[in-house]
Structures are given as structure tokens and as C-alpha cells.
Coordinates of N, CA and C and ligand atoms in Angstrom, one line a residue:
X108 N -36.6 -24.4 -41.8 CA -38.7 -24.7 -41.5 C -38.1 -26.5 -41.9
X109 N -39.3 -26.9 -40.8 CA -39.0 -28.6 -40.8 C -40.0 -28.5 -41.8
X110 N -40.2 -29.7 -42.5 CA -41.3 -30.3 -43.2 C -42.3 -29.1 -44.8
X111 N -43.1 -29.0 -44.5 CA -44.1 -28.3 -45.6 C -44.8 -27.3 -45.2
X112 N -45.1 -26.6 -45.5 CA -46.1 -25.1 -45.2 C -47.4 -25.7 -45.0
X113 N -47.8 -25.4 -44.2 CA -49.2 -25.7 -44.1 C -50.0 -25.2 -44.1
X114 N -51.1 -25.0 -44.6 CA -52.2 -24.1 -45.1 C -53.1 -24.5 -44.1
X115 N -53.0 -25.4 -43.0 CA -54.1 -25.4 -41.8 C -53.5 -24.2 -40.8
X116 N -52.3 -23.4 -41.2 CA -51.3 -22.6 -40.1 C -51.8 -21.2 -40.4
X117 N -52.0 -20.7 -39.6 CA -51.7 -19.0 -39.4 C -51.3 -18.1 -38.9
X118 N -50.3 -17.0 -39.1 CA -49.6 -16.2 -38.4 C -50.3 -15.1 -38.1
X119 N -50.7 -14.9 -37.0 CA -51.5 -13.2 -37.1 C -50.3 -12.2 -36.3
X120 N -50.2 -10.6 -36.9 CA -50.0 -9.8 -36.2 C -50.8 -9.3 -35.6
X121 N -50.1 -9.5 -34.5 CA -51.1 -9.3 -33.3 C -50.4 -7.6 -32.8
X122 N -51.1 -6.9 -32.5 CA -49.7 -5.5 -31.6 C -50.5 -5.2 -30.6
X123 N -52.1 -6.1 -29.6 CA -52.6 -5.9 -28.5 C -53.6 -4.7 -29.3
X124 N -53.8 -4.4 -30.2 CA -55.5 -3.4 -30.4 C -56.3 -4.2 -30.6
X125 N -57.0 -3.1 -31.1 CA -59.1 -3.8 -31.6 C -58.7 -4.7 -32.7
X126 N -58.2 -3.8 -33.8 CA -58.5 -4.7 -35.1 C -57.5 -5.8 -35.2
X127 N -56.4 -5.9 -34.7 CA -55.3 -7.2 -34.7 C -56.1 -7.9 -33.7
X128 N -56.8 -8.0 -32.8 CA -57.5 -8.5 -31.6 C -58.8 -9.5 -32.4
X129 N -59.3 -8.5 -33.5 CA -60.5 -9.0 -34.3 C -59.7 -10.2 -35.3
X130 N -58.9 -9.5 -35.9 CA -57.8 -10.7 -36.6 C -57.9 -12.0 -35.9
X131 N -57.4 -12.0 -35.0 CA -57.3 -13.3 -34.0 C -58.3 -14.3 -34.1
X132 N -59.3 -13.8 -33.7 CA -60.3 -14.2 -33.9 C -60.8 -14.9 -35.1
X133 N -60.5 -14.2 -36.2 CA -61.3 -14.6 -37.5 C -60.4 -15.6 -37.3
X134 N -58.8 -15.4 -37.2 CA -58.1 -16.8 -37.4 C -58.2 -18.3 -36.7
X135 N -58.5 -18.0 -35.6 CA -58.7 -18.8 -34.7 C -59.8 -19.6 -35.4
X136 N -61.2 -18.5 -35.8 CA -61.9 -19.5 -36.0 C -62.4 -20.3 -37.5
X137 N -61.5 -20.1 -38.3 CA -60.8 -20.6 -39.6 C -59.7 -21.6 -39.7
X138 N -58.6 -21.5 -38.6 CA -57.3 -22.3 -38.8 C -57.5 -22.9 -38.0
X139 N -56.4 -24.6 -37.9 CA -56.1 -25.0 -36.7 C -55.2 -24.7 -36.0
X140 N -54.4 -24.2 -36.4 CA -52.7 -24.4 -35.3 C -53.0 -22.0 -35.7
X141 N -52.9 -21.9 -34.7 CA -52.8 -20.1 -35.2 C -51.6 -19.6 -33.9
X142 N -50.6 -18.8 -34.4 CA -49.5 -18.2 -34.0 C -49.9 -16.6 -33.9
X143 N -49.1 -15.8 -32.9 CA -49.5 -14.2 -33.1 C -47.8 -13.9 -32.9
X144 N -47.5 -13.2 -33.8 CA -46.2 -12.0 -33.3 C -46.6 -10.7 -33.5
X145 N -46.1 -10.1 -32.3 CA -46.0 -8.6 -32.2 C -44.7 -8.0 -32.2
X146 N -44.8 -7.0 -32.0 CA -43.5 -6.0 -32.3 C -43.0 -4.8 -31.6
X147 N -41.5 -5.0 -31.3 CA -41.1 -4.3 -30.5 C -41.0 -2.6 -31.5
X148 N -41.0 -1.7 -31.3 CA -40.4 -0.9 -32.2 C -40.5 0.5 -31.4
X149 N -40.1 0.2 -29.7 CA -39.6 1.1 -29.6 C -40.4 2.0 -29.4
X150 N -42.0 1.3 -29.7 CA -43.4 2.8 -29.4 C -43.4 3.3 -28.4
X151 N -43.7 4.7 -28.6 CA -43.9 5.7 -27.3 C -44.2 5.2 -25.9
X152 N -45.7 4.3 -26.5 CA -46.2 3.3 -25.0 C -46.4 2.5 -25.2
X153 N -45.7 1.6 -24.6 CA -45.2 0.4 -24.2 C -46.6 -0.3 -23.7
X154 N -47.8 0.7 -23.2 CA -49.3 -0.3 -23.1 C -49.6 -1.3 -24.1
X155 N -49.3 -1.1 -24.9 CA -49.6 -2.0 -26.3 C -49.3 -3.7 -26.4
X156 N -48.0 -3.8 -25.8 CA -46.9 -4.9 -25.7 C -47.9 -5.6 -24.4
X157 N -48.1 -4.8 -23.6 CA -48.8 -4.9 -22.2 C -49.7 -6.1 -22.3
X158 N -51.1 -5.2 -23.0 CA -52.0 -5.9 -23.4 C -52.2 -6.6 -24.3
X159 N -50.9 -7.1 -25.3 CA -50.9 -8.1 -26.0 C -51.1 -8.9 -25.4
X160 N -50.2 -9.3 -24.0 CA -49.8 -10.9 -23.1 C -51.0 -10.7 -22.6
X161 N -51.8 -9.7 -22.2 CA -53.0 -9.7 -21.4 C -54.3 -10.4 -21.8
X162 N -54.7 -9.9 -23.4 CA -55.6 -10.1 -23.9 C -55.2 -11.8 -24.4
X163 N -54.0 -12.6 -24.8 CA -53.9 -13.6 -25.3 C -53.9 -14.8 -24.2
X164 N -53.6 -14.1 -22.8 CA -53.7 -15.1 -21.6 C -54.7 -15.1 -21.7
X165 N -55.9 -14.1 -21.5 CA -57.6 -14.2 -21.3 C -58.2 -14.7 -22.4
X166 N -58.2 -14.8 -23.5 CA -58.4 -15.2 -24.7 C -58.6 -17.2 -24.5
X167 N -57.2 -17.4 -24.6 CA -56.8 -18.9 -23.9 C -57.3 -19.1 -23.0
X168 N -58.1 -18.9 -21.5 CA -59.0 -18.9 -20.7 C -60.9 -19.0 -21.1
X169 N -60.9 -17.8 -21.9 CA -62.6 -18.0 -22.1 C -63.0 -18.6 -22.6
X170 N -62.3 -18.9 -24.4 CA -62.6 -20.0 -25.1 C -62.2 -21.1 -25.8
X171 N -63.1 -21.7 -24.8 CA -62.6 -23.2 -24.6 C -62.2 -23.8 -26.7
X172 N -63.0 -23.1 -27.0 CA -63.1 -23.8 -28.5 C -61.5 -23.3 -29.1
X173 N -61.6 -22.1 -29.0 CA -60.1 -21.3 -29.6 C -58.8 -21.7 -28.9
X174 N -59.0 -22.4 -27.6 CA -58.2 -22.3 -26.6 C -56.5 -23.2 -27.1
X175 N -57.2 -24.6 -27.6 CA -56.0 -25.7 -27.9 C -55.9 -25.1 -29.3
X176 N -56.0 -24.4 -30.5 CA -55.9 -23.7 -31.3 C -54.5 -22.9 -31.4
X177 N -54.4 -22.0 -30.1 CA -53.8 -20.6 -30.0 C -52.4 -21.2 -29.7
X178 N -51.3 -21.0 -30.3 CA -50.1 -21.9 -30.5 C -48.8 -20.7 -29.7
X179 N -48.0 -20.7 -30.5 CA -46.6 -20.2 -29.8 C -47.2 -18.7 -29.9
X180 N -46.3 -17.5 -29.2 CA -46.5 -16.3 -29.4 C -44.8 -15.6 -29.4
X181 N -45.1 -15.1 -30.5 CA -43.6 -14.2 -30.7 C -43.3 -12.5 -30.8
X182 N -42.6 -12.1 -30.0 CA -42.5 -10.6 -30.5 C -40.8 -10.8 -30.9
X183 N -41.1 -9.4 -31.9 CA -39.9 -8.9 -32.7 C -39.2 -8.0 -32.3
X184 N -38.1 -7.8 -32.2 CA -37.5 -6.4 -32.0 C -37.3 -6.0 -33.4
X185 N -38.2 -4.7 -33.6 CA -37.6 -4.0 -35.2 C -37.3 -2.9 -34.3
X186 N -36.5 -2.6 -33.3 CA -35.9 -1.2 -32.9 C -35.3 -0.2 -33.8
X187 N -34.8 -0.9 -34.8 CA -34.0 0.2 -36.2 C -35.6 1.1 -36.8
X188 N -36.3 0.9 -36.3 CA -37.9 2.2 -36.7 C -37.7 2.8 -36.0
X189 N -37.4 3.2 -34.6 CA -37.0 4.1 -33.7 C -35.4 5.0 -34.5
X190 N -34.5 4.2 -34.5 CA -33.5 5.3 -35.2 C -33.4 5.4 -36.3
X191 N -34.7 4.6 -37.2 CA -34.3 5.3 -38.9 C -35.0 6.7 -38.5
X192 N -35.7 7.2 -37.7 CA -36.3 8.5 -37.4 C -37.7 8.6 -36.5
X193 N -37.6 10.3 -36.0 CA -39.0 10.5 -35.3 C -40.1 10.7 -35.9
X194 N -41.6 10.2 -35.4 CA -42.7 10.6 -35.4 C -43.0 10.5 -33.9
X195 N -44.7 10.5 -34.4 CA -45.4 10.8 -33.1 C -45.6 9.1 -32.3
X196 N -45.4 8.3 -32.8 CA -45.7 6.8 -32.3 C -44.0 6.3 -31.8
X197 N -43.4 7.1 -32.2 CA -42.1 6.0 -31.4 C -41.1 7.6 -30.3
X198 N -41.6 9.1 -30.9 CA -41.3 9.6 -30.2 C -42.6 11.1 -29.5
X199 N -41.8 11.7 -28.6 CA -43.4 12.4 -28.1 C -43.3 13.6 -28.9
X200 N -43.9 13.7 -29.5 CA -44.4 14.9 -30.4 C -46.1 15.0 -30.4
X201 N -46.6 16.5 -30.9 CA -47.6 16.2 -30.8 C -48.4 16.0 -32.2
X202 N -50.0 15.0 -32.0 CA -49.9 14.7 -33.5 C -50.7 15.5 -34.5
X203 N -50.4 15.7 -35.3 CA -50.2 16.5 -36.6 C -50.5 16.7 -38.3
X204 N -51.0 17.3 -39.1 CA -50.9 16.6 -40.4 C -49.8 17.2 -40.5
X205 N -49.1 16.4 -41.7 CA -47.9 16.6 -42.9 C -48.1 17.5 -43.4
X206 N -47.3 18.5 -44.3 CA -48.0 18.3 -45.8 C -48.5 17.6 -46.6
X207 N -47.3 16.6 -47.0 CA -48.0 15.2 -47.3 C -49.8 14.6 -47.3
X208 N -50.0 15.5 -46.4 CA -51.4 14.9 -46.3 C -51.4 13.5 -45.1
X209 N -50.4 13.2 -45.0 CA -50.3 12.3 -43.9 C -49.8 12.6 -42.6
X210 N -50.8 11.9 -41.6 CA -50.7 12.5 -40.2 C -49.0 12.0 -39.6
X211 N -48.7 13.0 -38.6 CA -47.3 12.2 -38.0 C -47.2 11.3 -37.0
X212 N -48.6 10.5 -36.9 CA -48.3 9.2 -37.2 C -48.1 7.9 -38.0
X213 N -47.8 8.6 -38.7 CA -47.4 7.9 -39.7 C -45.6 7.4 -40.1
X214 N -45.9 6.0 -39.7 CA -44.1 5.4 -39.6 C -44.1 5.2 -41.0
X215 N -42.9 6.0 -41.9 CA -42.7 4.7 -42.8 C -42.0 3.5 -42.7
X216 N -42.5 3.1 -43.7 CA -42.0 1.5 -44.1 C -42.3 0.3 -42.6
X217 N -43.5 0.8 -41.6 CA -44.0 0.4 -40.4 C -44.1 -1.1 -40.9
X218 N -45.8 -1.0 -41.9 CA -46.5 -2.3 -42.0 C -45.7 -3.0 -42.8
X219 N -45.0 -2.5 -44.4 CA -43.7 -2.9 -44.8 C -42.6 -4.2 -43.9
X220 N -42.3 -3.5 -43.5 CA -41.5 -4.1 -42.4 C -41.9 -5.4 -41.6
X221 N -43.3 -5.3 -41.1 CA -44.1 -6.0 -40.5 C -44.2 -7.1 -40.7
X222 N -45.0 -6.8 -42.3 CA -45.2 -8.2 -42.9 C -44.0 -8.9 -43.6
X223 N -42.9 -8.3 -44.2 CA -41.9 -8.7 -44.4 C -41.1 -9.4 -43.0
X224 N -41.0 -8.9 -42.2 CA -40.6 -9.9 -40.7 C -41.1 -11.0 -40.0
X225 N -43.1 -10.8 -40.8 CA -44.1 -12.0 -40.4 C -43.7 -13.1 -41.1
X226 N -43.5 -12.8 -43.0 CA -43.6 -14.0 -43.6 C -42.2 -14.3 -43.3
X227 N -40.7 -13.9 -43.0 CA -40.0 -14.3 -42.7 C -40.0 -15.9 -41.3
X228 N -40.9 -15.0 -40.3 CA -40.6 -16.1 -39.3 C -42.0 -16.9 -39.8
X229 N -43.0 -17.0 -40.8 CA -43.8 -17.6 -41.1 C -43.3 -19.1 -42.5
X230 N -42.4 -18.3 -42.6 CA -41.1 -19.8 -43.3 C -40.8 -20.5 -42.3
X231 N -39.7 -20.0 -41.5 CA -39.4 -20.7 -40.5 C -40.2 -21.3 -40.0
X232 N -41.4 -21.2 -39.5 CA -42.6 -22.0 -38.9 C -43.2 -22.4 -39.9
X233 N -42.8 -23.1 -40.7 CA -43.7 -23.5 -42.1 C -45.0 -23.3 -42.0
X234 N -45.4 -21.9 -42.0 CA -46.9 -21.7 -42.2 C -47.1 -20.7 -43.1
X235 N -48.6 -21.0 -43.7 CA -48.7 -20.6 -45.4 C -49.5 -19.1 -45.5
X236 N -50.1 -19.0 -44.2 CA -50.6 -17.6 -43.9 C -50.5 -16.7 -43.0
X237 N -50.6 -15.3 -43.6 CA -50.2 -14.5 -42.7 C -51.4 -13.5 -42.6
X238 N -51.8 -13.3 -41.3 CA -52.9 -12.5 -41.4 C -52.7 -10.7 -40.1
X239 N -53.2 -10.1 -41.5 CA -53.2 -8.2 -40.9 C -54.0 -7.9 -40.2
X240 N -54.3 -7.1 -39.7 CA -55.3 -5.7 -40.2 C -55.7 -4.9 -40.5
X241 N -54.7 -4.9 -41.5 CA -54.8 -3.5 -42.2 C -55.8 -3.2 -43.1
X242 N -56.1 -1.9 -43.3 CA -57.6 -1.5 -43.4 C -57.4 0.2 -44.2
X243 N -58.1 -0.2 -45.6 CA -58.5 0.9 -46.0 C -59.4 1.9 -46.1
X244 N -60.4 1.9 -45.0 CA -61.5 1.9 -45.3 C -62.0 3.4 -45.1
X245 N -61.5 3.5 -43.5 CA -61.7 4.5 -42.8 C -60.3 5.2 -41.7
X246 N -59.2 4.5 -42.3 CA -58.2 4.5 -41.4 C -57.5 6.5 -41.7
X247 N -56.5 6.3 -41.9 CA -55.9 7.6 -41.3 C -55.4 8.2 -43.2
X248 N -55.4 7.0 -44.1 CA -54.6 6.9 -45.2 C -53.6 6.4 -45.6
X249 N -52.7 5.6 -44.9 CA -51.8 5.3 -44.7 C -51.4 4.4 -46.2
X250 N -50.5 4.6 -46.5 CA -50.3 3.5 -47.7 C -50.3 2.7 -47.6
X251 N -49.4 2.2 -46.7 CA -49.4 0.9 -46.5 C -50.0 -0.1 -45.9
X252 N -51.5 0.8 -45.7 CA -52.7 0.0 -45.2 C -53.5 -0.7 -46.2
X253 N -53.2 -0.1 -47.9 CA -53.6 0.0 -48.7 C -54.0 -1.4 -49.6
X254 N -54.8 -2.0 -49.7 CA -55.0 -3.6 -51.1 C -53.7 -3.6 -51.9
X255 N -53.8 -2.5 -52.4 CA -52.3 -2.5 -53.2 C -51.1 -2.6 -53.3
X256 N -50.5 -1.8 -52.1 CA -49.9 -2.0 -51.0 C -49.4 -3.9 -51.2
X257 N -50.8 -4.2 -50.0 CA -50.7 -5.4 -49.7 C -50.2 -6.7 -50.6
X258 N -50.8 -6.5 -50.9 CA -50.6 -7.9 -52.9 C -49.4 -7.5 -53.5
X259 N -48.8 -6.1 -53.5 CA -47.4 -5.8 -53.9 C -46.5 -6.9 -53.1
X260 N -46.7 -6.7 -52.0 CA -45.5 -7.0 -51.3 C -46.0 -8.7 -50.9
X261 N -46.7 -9.0 -50.9 CA -47.0 -10.7 -50.9 C -46.6 -11.0 -51.9
X262 N -46.5 -10.3 -53.3 CA -45.2 -10.9 -54.7 C -44.1 -10.9 -54.2
X263 N -43.8 -10.1 -54.2 CA -42.4 -9.3 -53.0 C -41.9 -10.6 -52.6
X264 N -42.8 -11.1 -51.4 CA -42.2 -11.8 -50.5 C -41.5 -13.5 -50.9
X265 N -42.8 -13.3 -51.8 CA -43.3 -15.1 -51.9 C -41.8 -15.4 -53.6
X266 N -41.8 -13.9 -54.2 CA -40.9 -14.1 -54.9 C -39.1 -14.3 -54.7
X267 N -39.4 -13.6 -53.5 CA -37.8 -13.3 -52.5 C -37.8 -14.2 -52.3
X268 N -38.5 -15.1 -51.5 CA -38.7 -16.1 -50.5 C -38.4 -18.3 -51.3
X269 N -39.1 -18.2 -52.4 CA -39.7 -18.6 -53.1 C -40.7 -19.6 -52.6
X270 N -41.4 -18.8 -51.9 CA -42.9 -19.7 -51.2 C -43.9 -19.2 -51.8
X271 N -45.7 -19.8 -50.9 CA -46.8 -19.4 -51.7 C -47.6 -18.4 -50.3
X272 N -47.1 -17.9 -49.8 CA -47.9 -17.6 -48.4 C -48.5 -16.5 -49.1
X273 N -49.2 -16.1 -48.4 CA -50.9 -15.7 -48.3 C -50.9 -14.7 -47.4
X274 N -50.8 -13.6 -47.5 CA -51.4 -11.9 -47.0 C -52.5 -12.0 -46.5
X275 N -53.3 -12.2 -45.9 CA -54.6 -11.9 -45.6 C -55.5 -11.0 -44.7
X276 N -55.8 -9.9 -45.2 CA -56.6 -8.6 -44.6 C -57.8 -8.8 -44.4
X277 N -58.3 -9.6 -43.2 CA -59.8 -9.8 -43.5 C -60.8 -8.0 -43.2
X278 N -59.6 -7.3 -42.4 CA -60.8 -6.2 -42.2 C -60.4 -4.6 -43.4
X279 N -59.3 -5.0 -44.5 CA -59.4 -4.5 -45.5 C -60.3 -3.3 -45.9
X280 N -61.5 -3.9 -46.1 CA -62.5 -3.3 -46.5 C -64.2 -3.1 -45.8
X281 N -64.0 -2.7 -44.2 CA -64.7 -3.2 -43.2 C -64.6 -1.6 -43.0
X282 N -65.3 -0.8 -42.5 CA -65.1 0.1 -41.1 C -65.4 -0.7 -39.7
X283 N -65.1 0.4 -38.9 CA -64.6 0.0 -37.4 C -66.1 -0.4 -36.8
X284 N -67.4 0.4 -37.2 CA -68.4 -0.3 -36.9 C -67.9 -2.0 -37.2
X285 N -68.2 -2.4 -38.4 CA -67.8 -3.8 -39.1 C -67.3 -4.7 -38.1
X286 N -66.0 -3.7 -37.9 CA -65.0 -4.5 -37.1 C -66.2 -5.0 -36.0
X287 N -66.5 -4.6 -35.4 CA -67.0 -5.0 -34.0 C -68.0 -5.6 -34.4
X288 N -68.8 -6.0 -35.5 CA -70.5 -6.0 -35.7 C -68.9 -7.8 -36.2
X289 N -67.6 -7.9 -36.8 CA -67.7 -9.5 -36.6 C -67.2 -9.7 -35.8
X290 N -66.7 -9.0 -35.1 CA -66.2 -9.7 -33.3 C -67.4 -10.3 -32.4
X291 N -68.3 -9.6 -32.8 CA -69.7 -9.9 -32.6 C -70.1 -11.0 -33.1
X292 N -70.3 -11.6 -34.3 CA -70.4 -12.7 -35.3 C -69.6 -13.8 -34.8
X293 N -68.2 -13.3 -34.4 CA -67.0 -14.4 -34.1 C -67.0 -14.9 -32.6
X294 N -67.2 -14.3 -31.6 CA -67.1 -14.3 -30.5 C -68.0 -13.7 -29.0
X295 N -69.5 -13.5 -29.9 CA -70.2 -13.2 -29.1 C -69.8 -11.6 -28.4
X296 N -70.5 -11.4 -27.5 CA -70.5 -10.8 -26.2 C -69.7 -10.7 -25.3
X297 N -68.9 -12.3 -25.2 CA -67.6 -12.5 -24.3 C -66.6 -11.8 -25.3
X298 N -66.9 -11.7 -26.4 CA -65.2 -11.4 -27.6 C -65.3 -9.8 -27.4
X299 N -66.4 -9.1 -27.6 CA -66.7 -7.9 -27.5 C -66.4 -7.3 -26.1
X300 N -66.4 -8.1 -25.0 CA -66.3 -7.4 -23.7 C -65.0 -7.6 -23.9
X301 N -64.1 -8.6 -24.4 CA -62.6 -8.4 -23.9 C -62.0 -7.7 -24.9
X302 N -62.2 -7.3 -25.9 CA -61.7 -6.3 -26.8 C -62.1 -4.8 -26.4
X303 N -63.2 -5.3 -25.5 CA -63.1 -3.1 -24.3 C -62.4 -3.3 -23.5
X304 N -62.4 -4.4 -22.8 CA -61.2 -4.1 -21.6 C -59.7 -4.6 -21.8
X305 N -59.5 -5.3 -23.1 CA -57.9 -5.8 -23.0 C -57.4 -5.4 -24.2
X306 N -58.1 -4.5 -25.1 CA -57.7 -4.4 -26.3 C -57.0 -2.6 -26.1
X307 N -56.1 -2.1 -27.0 CA -55.6 -0.5 -26.5 C -55.4 0.3 -28.2
X308 N -56.3 1.3 -28.3 CA -55.7 1.8 -29.6 C -55.3 3.2 -29.6
X309 N -55.7 3.9 -28.4 CA -55.1 5.3 -27.8 C -53.9 5.6 -28.2
X310 N -53.8 6.7 -29.1 CA -52.7 7.1 -29.7 C -51.4 7.4 -27.9
X311 N -52.0 8.3 -27.4 CA -51.3 8.6 -26.1 C -50.9 7.6 -25.2
X312 N -51.5 6.5 -25.4 CA -51.5 5.5 -24.5 C -52.2 5.9 -23.1
X313 N -53.5 6.2 -23.0 CA -54.0 6.1 -21.9 C -54.7 5.7 -21.0
X314 N -54.6 4.8 -20.1 CA -55.5 3.4 -19.8 C -56.3 3.9 -18.4
X315 N -55.8 5.6 -18.4 CA -56.9 5.6 -16.8 C -58.2 6.0 -17.8
X316 N -58.5 6.7 -18.7 CA -60.1 6.5 -18.7 C -61.2 5.9 -19.3
X317 N -62.1 5.3 -18.9 CA -62.9 4.6 -19.1 C -64.0 4.6 -20.2
X318 N -64.0 4.3 -21.2 CA -65.1 4.8 -21.9 C -65.9 3.2 -22.4
X319 N -66.9 3.4 -22.6 CA -68.2 2.3 -23.1 C -67.7 1.5 -24.0
X320 N -66.3 2.4 -24.8 CA -65.8 1.2 -25.9 C -64.3 0.9 -25.5
X321 N -63.7 1.4 -24.1 CA -62.4 0.8 -23.6 C -61.8 2.1 -23.2
X322 N -60.3 1.9 -23.1 CA -59.8 2.7 -22.4 C -59.2 3.7 -23.3
X323 N -59.3 5.4 -23.3 CA -58.3 5.9 -24.1 C -58.8 7.5 -23.4
X324 N -58.1 8.3 -24.3 CA -57.8 9.9 -23.7 C -59.2 9.8 -24.2
X325 N -59.8 9.2 -25.5 CA -61.3 9.9 -26.2 C -61.2 11.0 -26.8
X326 N -59.8 11.8 -27.0 CA -59.8 13.0 -28.0 C -58.7 12.5 -29.7
X327 N -57.7 11.7 -29.3 CA -56.8 11.4 -30.2 C -57.8 10.6 -31.6
X328 N -56.8 11.2 -32.6 CA -57.8 10.5 -33.7 C -57.8 8.7 -33.6
X329 N -57.1 8.0 -33.0 CA -57.3 6.6 -32.5 C -58.6 6.6 -32.1
X330 N -58.6 7.0 -31.1 CA -59.9 7.2 -29.6 C -61.4 7.6 -30.7
X331 N -60.8 8.4 -31.7 CA -62.3 9.1 -31.8 C -62.7 7.8 -32.8
X332 N -61.8 7.2 -34.2 CA -62.6 6.3 -35.0 C -63.3 5.3 -34.1
X333 N -62.1 4.6 -32.9 CA -63.2 3.6 -32.1 C -64.4 3.8 -31.4
X334 N -64.1 5.2 -31.3 CA -65.6 5.8 -30.4 C -66.7 5.5 -30.9
X335 N -66.4 6.1 -32.6 CA -67.8 6.2 -33.5 C -68.4 4.9 -33.9
X336 N -67.0 4.2 -33.8 CA -67.4 2.7 -34.8 C -68.6 1.8 -33.6
X337 N -68.0 1.9 -32.4 CA -68.4 1.4 -31.4 C -69.5 2.0 -31.5
X338 N -69.8 3.2 -30.7 CA -71.5 3.6 -31.0 C -72.2 3.6 -31.9
X339 N -71.8 3.4 -33.2 CA -72.7 3.0 -34.4 C -73.2 1.2 -34.4
X340 N -71.7 0.5 -33.6 CA -72.3 -1.1 -33.3 C -73.6 -1.0 -32.4
X341 N -72.9 -0.1 -31.2 CA -74.1 -0.6 -29.9 C -75.2 0.0 -30.6
X342 N -75.3 0.5 -31.6 CA -76.9 1.7 -31.2 C -77.4 0.3 -32.4
X343 N -76.6 -0.2 -33.0 CA -77.4 -1.3 -33.9 C -78.1 -2.4 -33.6
X344 N -76.5 -3.2 -32.4 CA -77.1 -4.3 -31.4 C -78.6 -4.1 -31.0
X345 N -78.8 -2.8 -30.1 CA -79.9 -2.5 -29.2 C -81.0 -2.5 -30.5
X346 N -80.7 -2.0 -31.7 CA -81.8 -2.5 -32.7 C -82.0 -3.4 -32.7
X347 N -81.4 -4.8 -32.9 CA -81.5 -5.8 -33.3 C -81.9 -6.7 -32.3
X348 N -81.0 -6.6 -31.0 CA -81.6 -7.0 -29.8 C -82.3 -5.9 -28.8
X349 N -83.0 -5.4 -28.8 CA -83.8 -4.4 -27.7 C -83.3 -4.9 -25.7
X350 N -82.3 -4.7 -25.7 CA -82.1 -4.8 -23.8 C -83.9 -5.5 -23.3
X351 N -83.9 -6.4 -22.3 CA -84.6 -6.4 -21.7 C -84.8 -6.3 -20.3
Ligands
LIG1836 ZN1 -56.6 8.7 -27.5

């Protein structure tokens, strides 16, 4: 690491999904210098990795105020997660609930590794803020998305690297409807439209079926959550701004 850690810089965990894209906008609204990091963990559907590149390019073009702050993008190889074990996210399995109450889309250790790798990269880049889209409000109960986990990990990485890096999770306590609302506040219709077109959430990797809320199969848990959140947001928007 060259020089001091900068509190004006942020590193955003950007997967190409809706939540992390809103986190990216949130960071661009607050910090002068924003870098992004994605992870290749041999996810079953590579479409996320393609979406994230397109989204970054279009964000740079469409938002002149944010473009100068949008800096390096990094993709780190975490293929080790595929070696460790099979889940519905990395192998071709049906999505179902396990006996422990967690869906088989849960990848054990995933967010712990993501955040640790991101904090290490932030150390190398002299960045004092790491931003992630973890949310404990209406997701599948993933224990590594809970605030307690994030706070414990923040303590661990800072003890382990002798740093004062903040792990910021702006979506932690809001639901999917409020995430769309946050996007609207940050970047208006242009950001909402970009999220619909270029972010990917669907667990089964569907980019063929276009709905009001974007592309996806429409029936997997991630699509259902995204659709329900968008419908609530769209209804609220109609009430606030009646269509002319
Ligand atoms: Zn789906």
C-alpha cells in the first residue's frame, strides 16, 4: 500500500446484481473515488459477470457526475469455493430448503470470503471503506448477511491487518421495495431503468424473459423477491407521481 488510507475512497463489492448496483450508486453519491470488485467463484451462471461489465460501462456513460469518480474494477478468482462444495449456486441442482432451514443456494463462507478478500484489496489500494449489499431484512435468512456477522468480521479484519477499514452495508435494514426507492432517490429514472435492463438477480440465469422489473425466470426465489419489491415501488411511484 502506498501512502495513507483514504476515507474519501470506497471499494464496492459489485456482483452485477440489483443490490450491489444500488450500493455502487450510494457510494458514488458519497465518495470521491470508487473502485469495484467482483468475484469469480465458478458461479453456475456466468451471466452476472457479463452484466457487471455492461452495467459499469453504461453507468460511466449515463451519469456524467459520477463518471469521474468511477475508478478501477477488479475481478478476483475465488474458485476455491467451487472446490469446497456443491450448492445450487455453483452446480446444477434444484433450489430447495435444507434441513437446517437454509436454502441450498446458501454458499457457506461466501460473504465471509468476499468481505475478507475485499478488505485485503482495500488495504493494498489504500481504501478505508468497503461497501457491500448484505441485507438482513427480507432475504433468505443467510447468516452471513446479518449485521452481527458483518460487525464481527469488521473487527476481525481490522485486528488482523492493523487497519481501521469500515464495512458499510447501506441496504442492511431496508427491504427490496426500499432498495428501488433508494435507487430512484440517488439516480432518478435513469438509474432505475439501468437497474432494470442491466442487473441480474435470477438464480437460474434467465436473460430471455423480460418483465417490468427486468430479466429473469420469474419463479425462482430471487426473481419473486425482485418482482414483489418492484411492484411495491411502482405502485408507490404512481401514487406520488401520477402518470400524465
Ligand atoms: Zn429467476
